[in-house]
């Protein structure tokens, strides 16, 4: 597995993946519940991620709404199905955990969707930040609510 780290105006980001696609994107916000460690077997290879890094920086500058990156997240079939559904939430739109559960054909699975959302290994690109509580309030984000709020504001054109 290859990796790189780079700074953005929001936080440091670490990317990890290989020829099969991007496997991990870590937002080093210093908040939230996500623990992350670069494995000793990983190889630092910034040039491998040049295109992905460029797309992320464009997104964070408000100049990109859609990512064109090959993804390879590790997870169960249910998790991968939820993450695929998250990718259908349009830029500058929000959905509730219940909305996602309904789209998956199981309206009672909102909690399972929430748990899966919290395990998303590729935030930003798999846009789990666009999922909110049933009442529209911001709820859990593995990297902290502050950056979730900033990402939503960015997409709404409130942060330039």
mmCIF file with all atom_site columns, C-alpha atoms in Angstrom:
data_model
loop_
_atom_site.group_PDB
_atom_site.id
_atom_site.type_symbol
_atom_site.label_atom_id
_atom_site.label_alt_id
_atom_site.label_comp_id
_atom_site.label_asym_id
_atom_site.label_entity_id
_atom_site.label_seq_id
_atom_site.pdbx_PDB_ins_code
_atom_site.Cartn_x
_atom_site.Cartn_y
_atom_site.Cartn_z
_atom_site.occupancy
_atom_site.B_iso_or_equiv
_atom_site.pdbx_formal_charge
_atom_site.auth_seq_id
_atom_site.auth_comp_id
_atom_site.auth_asym_id
_atom_site.auth_atom_id
_atom_site.pdbx_PDB_model_num
ATOM 1   C CA . UNK A 1 1   ? 0.000   0.000  0.000   1.00 0.00 ? 1   UNK A CA 1
ATOM 2   C CA . UNK A 1 2   ? 1.204   3.494  -0.857  1.00 0.00 ? 2   UNK A CA 1
ATOM 3   C CA . UNK A 1 3   ? 0.481   6.642  1.093   1.00 0.00 ? 3   UNK A CA 1
ATOM 4   C CA . UNK A 1 4   ? 0.987   10.371 1.135   1.00 0.00 ? 4   UNK A CA 1
ATOM 5   C CA . UNK A 1 5   ? 0.198   13.255 3.470   1.00 0.00 ? 5   UNK A CA 1
ATOM 6   C CA . UNK A 1 6   ? -0.538  16.859 2.602   1.00 0.00 ? 6   UNK A CA 1
ATOM 7   C CA . UNK A 1 7   ? -1.914  19.965 4.258   1.00 0.00 ? 7   UNK A CA 1
ATOM 8   C CA . UNK A 1 8   ? -5.120  21.738 3.312   1.00 0.00 ? 8   UNK A CA 1
ATOM 9   C CA . UNK A 1 9   ? -6.813  24.803 4.690   1.00 0.00 ? 9   UNK A CA 1
ATOM 10  C CA . UNK A 1 10  ? -9.068  22.536 6.782   1.00 0.00 ? 10  UNK A CA 1
ATOM 11  C CA . UNK A 1 11  ? -6.625  19.908 8.069   1.00 0.00 ? 11  UNK A CA 1
ATOM 12  C CA . UNK A 1 12  ? -3.837  17.538 7.139   1.00 0.00 ? 12  UNK A CA 1
ATOM 13  C CA . UNK A 1 13  ? -5.026  14.697 4.894   1.00 0.00 ? 13  UNK A CA 1
ATOM 14  C CA . UNK A 1 14  ? -3.488  11.257 4.532   1.00 0.00 ? 14  UNK A CA 1
ATOM 15  C CA . UNK A 1 15  ? -4.277  9.111  1.503   1.00 0.00 ? 15  UNK A CA 1
ATOM 16  C CA . UNK A 1 16  ? -3.521  5.394  1.189   1.00 0.00 ? 16  UNK A CA 1
ATOM 17  C CA . UNK A 1 17  ? -4.178  2.975  -1.633  1.00 0.00 ? 17  UNK A CA 1
ATOM 18  C CA . UNK A 1 18  ? -2.701  0.983  -4.462  1.00 0.00 ? 18  UNK A CA 1
ATOM 19  C CA . UNK A 1 19  ? -3.335  0.138  -8.112  1.00 0.00 ? 19  UNK A CA 1
ATOM 20  C CA . UNK A 1 20  ? -6.803  -1.170 -7.161  1.00 0.00 ? 20  UNK A CA 1
ATOM 21  C CA . UNK A 1 21  ? -7.820  2.288  -5.935  1.00 0.00 ? 21  UNK A CA 1
ATOM 22  C CA . UNK A 1 22  ? -7.914  4.629  -2.990  1.00 0.00 ? 22  UNK A CA 1
ATOM 23  C CA . UNK A 1 23  ? -8.491  2.638  0.201   1.00 0.00 ? 23  UNK A CA 1
ATOM 24  C CA . UNK A 1 24  ? -8.206  5.295  2.924   1.00 0.00 ? 24  UNK A CA 1
ATOM 25  C CA . UNK A 1 25  ? -8.550  9.030  3.342   1.00 0.00 ? 25  UNK A CA 1
ATOM 26  C CA . UNK A 1 26  ? -7.888  10.340 6.831   1.00 0.00 ? 26  UNK A CA 1
ATOM 27  C CA . UNK A 1 27  ? -8.799  13.850 7.923   1.00 0.00 ? 27  UNK A CA 1
ATOM 28  C CA . UNK A 1 28  ? -6.359  14.690 10.710  1.00 0.00 ? 28  UNK A CA 1
ATOM 29  C CA . UNK A 1 29  ? -8.547  17.186 12.533  1.00 0.00 ? 29  UNK A CA 1
ATOM 30  C CA . UNK A 1 30  ? -7.487  16.251 16.044  1.00 0.00 ? 30  UNK A CA 1
ATOM 31  C CA . UNK A 1 31  ? -11.182 15.763 16.823  1.00 0.00 ? 31  UNK A CA 1
ATOM 32  C CA . UNK A 1 32  ? -13.680 12.965 16.522  1.00 0.00 ? 32  UNK A CA 1
ATOM 33  C CA . UNK A 1 33  ? -13.357 9.278  17.207  1.00 0.00 ? 33  UNK A CA 1
ATOM 34  C CA . UNK A 1 34  ? -11.290 8.096  14.254  1.00 0.00 ? 34  UNK A CA 1
ATOM 35  C CA . UNK A 1 35  ? -7.934  6.629  15.143  1.00 0.00 ? 35  UNK A CA 1
ATOM 36  C CA . UNK A 1 36  ? -5.438  6.312  12.348  1.00 0.00 ? 36  UNK A CA 1
ATOM 37  C CA . UNK A 1 37  ? -1.890  5.101  12.028  1.00 0.00 ? 37  UNK A CA 1
ATOM 38  C CA . UNK A 1 38  ? 0.370   4.786  9.008   1.00 0.00 ? 38  UNK A CA 1
ATOM 39  C CA . UNK A 1 39  ? 1.460   1.167  8.807   1.00 0.00 ? 39  UNK A CA 1
ATOM 40  C CA . UNK A 1 40  ? 5.187   0.393  8.708   1.00 0.00 ? 40  UNK A CA 1
ATOM 41  C CA . UNK A 1 41  ? 4.655   -1.720 5.581   1.00 0.00 ? 41  UNK A CA 1
ATOM 42  C CA . UNK A 1 42  ? 3.239   1.238  3.621   1.00 0.00 ? 42  UNK A CA 1
ATOM 43  C CA . UNK A 1 43  ? 5.462   3.045  1.126   1.00 0.00 ? 43  UNK A CA 1
ATOM 44  C CA . UNK A 1 44  ? 5.513   6.849  0.953   1.00 0.00 ? 44  UNK A CA 1
ATOM 45  C CA . UNK A 1 45  ? 4.718   7.631  -2.678  1.00 0.00 ? 45  UNK A CA 1
ATOM 46  C CA . UNK A 1 46  ? 3.273   11.152 -3.137  1.00 0.00 ? 46  UNK A CA 1
ATOM 47  C CA . UNK A 1 47  ? 3.429   11.047 -6.938  1.00 0.00 ? 47  UNK A CA 1
ATOM 48  C CA . UNK A 1 48  ? 1.016   8.079  -6.963  1.00 0.00 ? 48  UNK A CA 1
ATOM 49  C CA . UNK A 1 49  ? -1.698  10.331 -5.455  1.00 0.00 ? 49  UNK A CA 1
ATOM 50  C CA . UNK A 1 50  ? -0.992  13.499 -7.444  1.00 0.00 ? 50  UNK A CA 1
ATOM 51  C CA . UNK A 1 51  ? -4.334  13.435 -9.319  1.00 0.00 ? 51  UNK A CA 1
ATOM 52  C CA . UNK A 1 52  ? -6.386  12.552 -6.225  1.00 0.00 ? 52  UNK A CA 1
ATOM 53  C CA . UNK A 1 53  ? -4.655  15.245 -4.171  1.00 0.00 ? 53  UNK A CA 1
ATOM 54  C CA . UNK A 1 54  ? -5.316  17.792 -6.913  1.00 0.00 ? 54  UNK A CA 1
ATOM 55  C CA . UNK A 1 55  ? -9.023  16.878 -6.996  1.00 0.00 ? 55  UNK A CA 1
ATOM 56  C CA . UNK A 1 56  ? -9.296  17.156 -3.206  1.00 0.00 ? 56  UNK A CA 1
ATOM 57  C CA . UNK A 1 57  ? -7.645  20.581 -3.224  1.00 0.00 ? 57  UNK A CA 1
ATOM 58  C CA . UNK A 1 58  ? -10.015 21.699 -6.004  1.00 0.00 ? 58  UNK A CA 1
ATOM 59  C CA . UNK A 1 59  ? -12.972 20.452 -3.960  1.00 0.00 ? 59  UNK A CA 1
ATOM 60  C CA . UNK A 1 60  ? -11.781 22.253 -0.829  1.00 0.00 ? 60  UNK A CA 1
ATOM 61  C CA . UNK A 1 61  ? -11.359 25.433 -2.886  1.00 0.00 ? 61  UNK A CA 1
ATOM 62  C CA . UNK A 1 62  ? -14.986 25.172 -4.027  1.00 0.00 ? 62  UNK A CA 1
ATOM 63  C CA . UNK A 1 63  ? -13.970 24.391 -7.615  1.00 0.00 ? 63  UNK A CA 1
ATOM 64  C CA . UNK A 1 64  ? -14.972 20.714 -7.834  1.00 0.00 ? 64  UNK A CA 1
ATOM 65  C CA . UNK A 1 65  ? -18.288 19.029 -7.079  1.00 0.00 ? 65  UNK A CA 1
ATOM 66  C CA . UNK A 1 66  ? -17.613 15.506 -8.359  1.00 0.00 ? 66  UNK A CA 1
ATOM 67  C CA . UNK A 1 67  ? -14.559 13.292 -7.825  1.00 0.00 ? 67  UNK A CA 1
ATOM 68  C CA . UNK A 1 68  ? -13.120 11.045 -10.500 1.00 0.00 ? 68  UNK A CA 1
ATOM 69  C CA . UNK A 1 69  ? -11.080 8.652  -8.369  1.00 0.00 ? 69  UNK A CA 1
ATOM 70  C CA . UNK A 1 70  ? -10.955 4.857  -8.353  1.00 0.00 ? 70  UNK A CA 1
ATOM 71  C CA . UNK A 1 71  ? -12.048 3.656  -4.921  1.00 0.00 ? 71  UNK A CA 1
ATOM 72  C CA . UNK A 1 72  ? -11.250 0.427  -3.113  1.00 0.00 ? 72  UNK A CA 1
ATOM 73  C CA . UNK A 1 73  ? -12.697 0.667  0.409   1.00 0.00 ? 73  UNK A CA 1
ATOM 74  C CA . UNK A 1 74  ? -12.456 -2.426 2.595   1.00 0.00 ? 74  UNK A CA 1
ATOM 75  C CA . UNK A 1 75  ? -15.733 -3.398 4.213   1.00 0.00 ? 75  UNK A CA 1
ATOM 76  C CA . UNK A 1 76  ? -18.628 -5.800 4.341   1.00 0.00 ? 76  UNK A CA 1
ATOM 77  C CA . UNK A 1 77  ? -21.109 -6.039 1.474   1.00 0.00 ? 77  UNK A CA 1
ATOM 78  C CA . UNK A 1 78  ? -23.619 -4.007 3.519   1.00 0.00 ? 78  UNK A CA 1
ATOM 79  C CA . UNK A 1 79  ? -21.018 -1.307 4.198   1.00 0.00 ? 79  UNK A CA 1
ATOM 80  C CA . UNK A 1 80  ? -20.049 -1.118 0.538   1.00 0.00 ? 80  UNK A CA 1
ATOM 81  C CA . UNK A 1 81  ? -23.732 -0.840 -0.418  1.00 0.00 ? 81  UNK A CA 1
ATOM 82  C CA . UNK A 1 82  ? -24.239 2.033  2.036   1.00 0.00 ? 82  UNK A CA 1
ATOM 83  C CA . UNK A 1 83  ? -21.084 3.798  0.845   1.00 0.00 ? 83  UNK A CA 1
ATOM 84  C CA . UNK A 1 84  ? -22.208 3.426  -2.778  1.00 0.00 ? 84  UNK A CA 1
ATOM 85  C CA . UNK A 1 85  ? -25.546 4.993  -1.808  1.00 0.00 ? 85  UNK A CA 1
ATOM 86  C CA . UNK A 1 86  ? -23.748 7.903  -0.127  1.00 0.00 ? 86  UNK A CA 1
ATOM 87  C CA . UNK A 1 87  ? -22.037 8.610  -3.447  1.00 0.00 ? 87  UNK A CA 1
ATOM 88  C CA . UNK A 1 88  ? -25.457 9.318  -4.976  1.00 0.00 ? 88  UNK A CA 1
ATOM 89  C CA . UNK A 1 89  ? -26.113 12.271 -2.631  1.00 0.00 ? 89  UNK A CA 1
ATOM 90  C CA . UNK A 1 90  ? -25.524 15.296 -4.856  1.00 0.00 ? 90  UNK A CA 1
ATOM 91  C CA . UNK A 1 91  ? -23.084 18.059 -4.003  1.00 0.00 ? 91  UNK A CA 1
ATOM 92  C CA . UNK A 1 92  ? -24.704 20.679 -1.740  1.00 0.00 ? 92  UNK A CA 1
ATOM 93  C CA . UNK A 1 93  ? -27.478 18.263 -0.748  1.00 0.00 ? 93  UNK A CA 1
ATOM 94  C CA . UNK A 1 94  ? -28.202 16.502 2.517   1.00 0.00 ? 94  UNK A CA 1
ATOM 95  C CA . UNK A 1 95  ? -29.902 13.202 3.325   1.00 0.00 ? 95  UNK A CA 1
ATOM 96  C CA . UNK A 1 96  ? -30.843 11.607 6.620   1.00 0.00 ? 96  UNK A CA 1
ATOM 97  C CA . UNK A 1 97  ? -29.741 8.205  7.828   1.00 0.00 ? 97  UNK A CA 1
ATOM 98  C CA . UNK A 1 98  ? -33.368 7.149  7.413   1.00 0.00 ? 98  UNK A CA 1
ATOM 99  C CA . UNK A 1 99  ? -33.418 8.397  3.803   1.00 0.00 ? 99  UNK A CA 1
ATOM 100 C CA . UNK A 1 100 ? -30.412 6.202  3.018   1.00 0.00 ? 100 UNK A CA 1
ATOM 101 C CA . UNK A 1 101 ? -31.989 3.209  4.773   1.00 0.00 ? 101 UNK A CA 1
ATOM 102 C CA . UNK A 1 102 ? -35.194 3.654  2.725   1.00 0.00 ? 102 UNK A CA 1
ATOM 103 C CA . UNK A 1 103 ? -33.223 3.837  -0.521  1.00 0.00 ? 103 UNK A CA 1
ATOM 104 C CA . UNK A 1 104 ? -31.566 0.566  0.460   1.00 0.00 ? 104 UNK A CA 1
ATOM 105 C CA . UNK A 1 105 ? -35.011 -0.981 0.881   1.00 0.00 ? 105 UNK A CA 1
ATOM 106 C CA . UNK A 1 106 ? -34.845 -1.282 4.666   1.00 0.00 ? 106 UNK A CA 1
ATOM 107 C CA . UNK A 1 107 ? -36.393 1.759  6.366   1.00 0.00 ? 107 UNK A CA 1
ATOM 108 C CA . UNK A 1 108 ? -35.615 0.340  9.824   1.00 0.00 ? 108 UNK A CA 1
ATOM 109 C CA . UNK A 1 109 ? -31.873 0.246  9.148   1.00 0.00 ? 109 UNK A CA 1
ATOM 110 C CA . UNK A 1 110 ? -31.162 3.918  9.960   1.00 0.00 ? 110 UNK A CA 1
ATOM 111 C CA . UNK A 1 111 ? -28.938 2.992  12.929  1.00 0.00 ? 111 UNK A CA 1
ATOM 112 C CA . UNK A 1 112 ? -26.997 0.476  10.844  1.00 0.00 ? 112 UNK A CA 1
ATOM 113 C CA . UNK A 1 113 ? -26.557 3.139  8.176   1.00 0.00 ? 113 UNK A CA 1
ATOM 114 C CA . UNK A 1 114 ? -25.276 5.525  10.849  1.00 0.00 ? 114 UNK A CA 1
ATOM 115 C CA . UNK A 1 115 ? -22.794 2.964  12.164  1.00 0.00 ? 115 UNK A CA 1
ATOM 116 C CA . UNK A 1 116 ? -21.593 2.255  8.624   1.00 0.00 ? 116 UNK A CA 1
ATOM 117 C CA . UNK A 1 117 ? -21.323 5.968  7.927   1.00 0.00 ? 117 UNK A CA 1
ATOM 118 C CA . UNK A 1 118 ? -18.986 6.241  10.913  1.00 0.00 ? 118 UNK A CA 1
ATOM 119 C CA . UNK A 1 119 ? -16.725 3.569  9.440   1.00 0.00 ? 119 UNK A CA 1
ATOM 120 C CA . UNK A 1 120 ? -16.424 5.201  6.021   1.00 0.00 ? 120 UNK A CA 1
ATOM 121 C CA . UNK A 1 121 ? -12.718 4.872  5.155   1.00 0.00 ? 121 UNK A CA 1
ATOM 122 C CA . UNK A 1 122 ? -12.832 7.513  2.396   1.00 0.00 ? 122 UNK A CA 1
ATOM 123 C CA . UNK A 1 123 ? -14.668 10.628 3.667   1.00 0.00 ? 123 UNK A CA 1
ATOM 124 C CA . UNK A 1 124 ? -15.020 13.619 1.339   1.00 0.00 ? 124 UNK A CA 1
ATOM 125 C CA . UNK A 1 125 ? -14.981 11.390 -1.738  1.00 0.00 ? 125 UNK A CA 1
ATOM 126 C CA . UNK A 1 126 ? -17.596 9.053  -0.240  1.00 0.00 ? 126 UNK A CA 1
ATOM 127 C CA . UNK A 1 127 ? -19.559 12.023 1.122   1.00 0.00 ? 127 UNK A CA 1
ATOM 128 C CA . UNK A 1 128 ? -20.682 10.860 4.565   1.00 0.00 ? 128 UNK A CA 1
ATOM 129 C CA . UNK A 1 129 ? -20.590 14.502 5.684   1.00 0.00 ? 129 UNK A CA 1
ATOM 130 C CA . UNK A 1 130 ? -23.815 15.005 3.682   1.00 0.00 ? 130 UNK A CA 1
ATOM 131 C CA . UNK A 1 131 ? -25.776 12.733 6.036   1.00 0.00 ? 131 UNK A CA 1
ATOM 132 C CA . UNK A 1 132 ? -27.630 14.377 8.914   1.00 0.00 ? 132 UNK A CA 1
ATOM 133 C CA . UNK A 1 133 ? -30.139 13.387 11.567  1.00 0.00 ? 133 UNK A CA 1
ATOM 134 C CA . UNK A 1 134 ? -33.841 13.007 10.776  1.00 0.00 ? 134 UNK A CA 1
ATOM 135 C CA . UNK A 1 135 ? -34.457 16.498 12.202  1.00 0.00 ? 135 UNK A CA 1
ATOM 136 C CA . UNK A 1 136 ? -31.767 18.011 9.947   1.00 0.00 ? 136 UNK A CA 1
ATOM 137 C CA . UNK A 1 137 ? -29.281 18.485 12.792  1.00 0.00 ? 137 UNK A CA 1
ATOM 138 C CA . UNK A 1 138 ? -25.648 17.587 12.359  1.00 0.00 ? 138 UNK A CA 1
ATOM 139 C CA . UNK A 1 139 ? -24.932 14.309 14.062  1.00 0.00 ? 139 UNK A CA 1
ATOM 140 C CA . UNK A 1 140 ? -21.792 12.231 14.509  1.00 0.00 ? 140 UNK A CA 1
ATOM 141 C CA . UNK A 1 141 ? -18.836 12.499 12.209  1.00 0.00 ? 141 UNK A CA 1
ATOM 142 C CA . UNK A 1 142 ? -15.780 10.338 12.843  1.00 0.00 ? 142 UNK A CA 1
ATOM 143 C CA . UNK A 1 143 ? -13.486 13.333 12.261  1.00 0.00 ? 143 UNK A CA 1
ATOM 144 C CA . UNK A 1 144 ? -15.461 15.776 14.422  1.00 0.00 ? 144 UNK A CA 1
ATOM 145 C CA . UNK A 1 145 ? -18.552 17.881 13.873  1.00 0.00 ? 145 UNK A CA 1
ATOM 146 C CA . UNK A 1 146 ? -16.530 21.059 13.270  1.00 0.00 ? 146 UNK A CA 1
ATOM 147 C CA . UNK A 1 147 ? -15.147 19.837 9.954   1.00 0.00 ? 147 UNK A CA 1
ATOM 148 C CA . UNK A 1 148 ? -18.511 18.331 8.958   1.00 0.00 ? 148 UNK A CA 1
ATOM 149 C CA . UNK A 1 149 ? -20.055 21.768 9.462   1.00 0.00 ? 149 UNK A CA 1
ATOM 150 C CA . UNK A 1 150 ? -17.272 23.386 7.398   1.00 0.00 ? 150 UNK A CA 1
ATOM 151 C CA . UNK A 1 151 ? -17.679 20.894 4.534   1.00 0.00 ? 151 UNK A CA 1
ATOM 152 C CA . UNK A 1 152 ? -21.435 21.492 4.382   1.00 0.00 ? 152 UNK A CA 1
ATOM 153 C CA . UNK A 1 153 ? -20.853 25.268 4.477   1.00 0.00 ? 153 UNK A CA 1
ATOM 154 C CA . UNK A 1 154 ? -18.244 24.929 1.718   1.00 0.00 ? 154 UNK A CA 1
ATOM 155 C CA . UNK A 1 155 ? -20.729 23.106 -0.510  1.00 0.00 ? 155 UNK A CA 1
ATOM 156 C CA . UNK A 1 156 ? -23.369 25.756 0.222   1.00 0.00 ? 156 UNK A CA 1
ATOM 157 C CA . UNK A 1 157 ? -20.967 28.469 -0.917  1.00 0.00 ? 157 UNK A CA 1
ATOM 158 C CA . UNK A 1 158 ? -20.694 29.946 2.575   1.00 0.00 ? 158 UNK A CA 1
ATOM 159 C CA . UNK A 1 159 ? -16.922 29.375 2.810   1.00 0.00 ? 159 UNK A CA 1
ATOM 160 C CA . UNK A 1 160 ? -14.676 30.550 -0.001  1.00 0.00 ? 160 UNK A CA 1
#
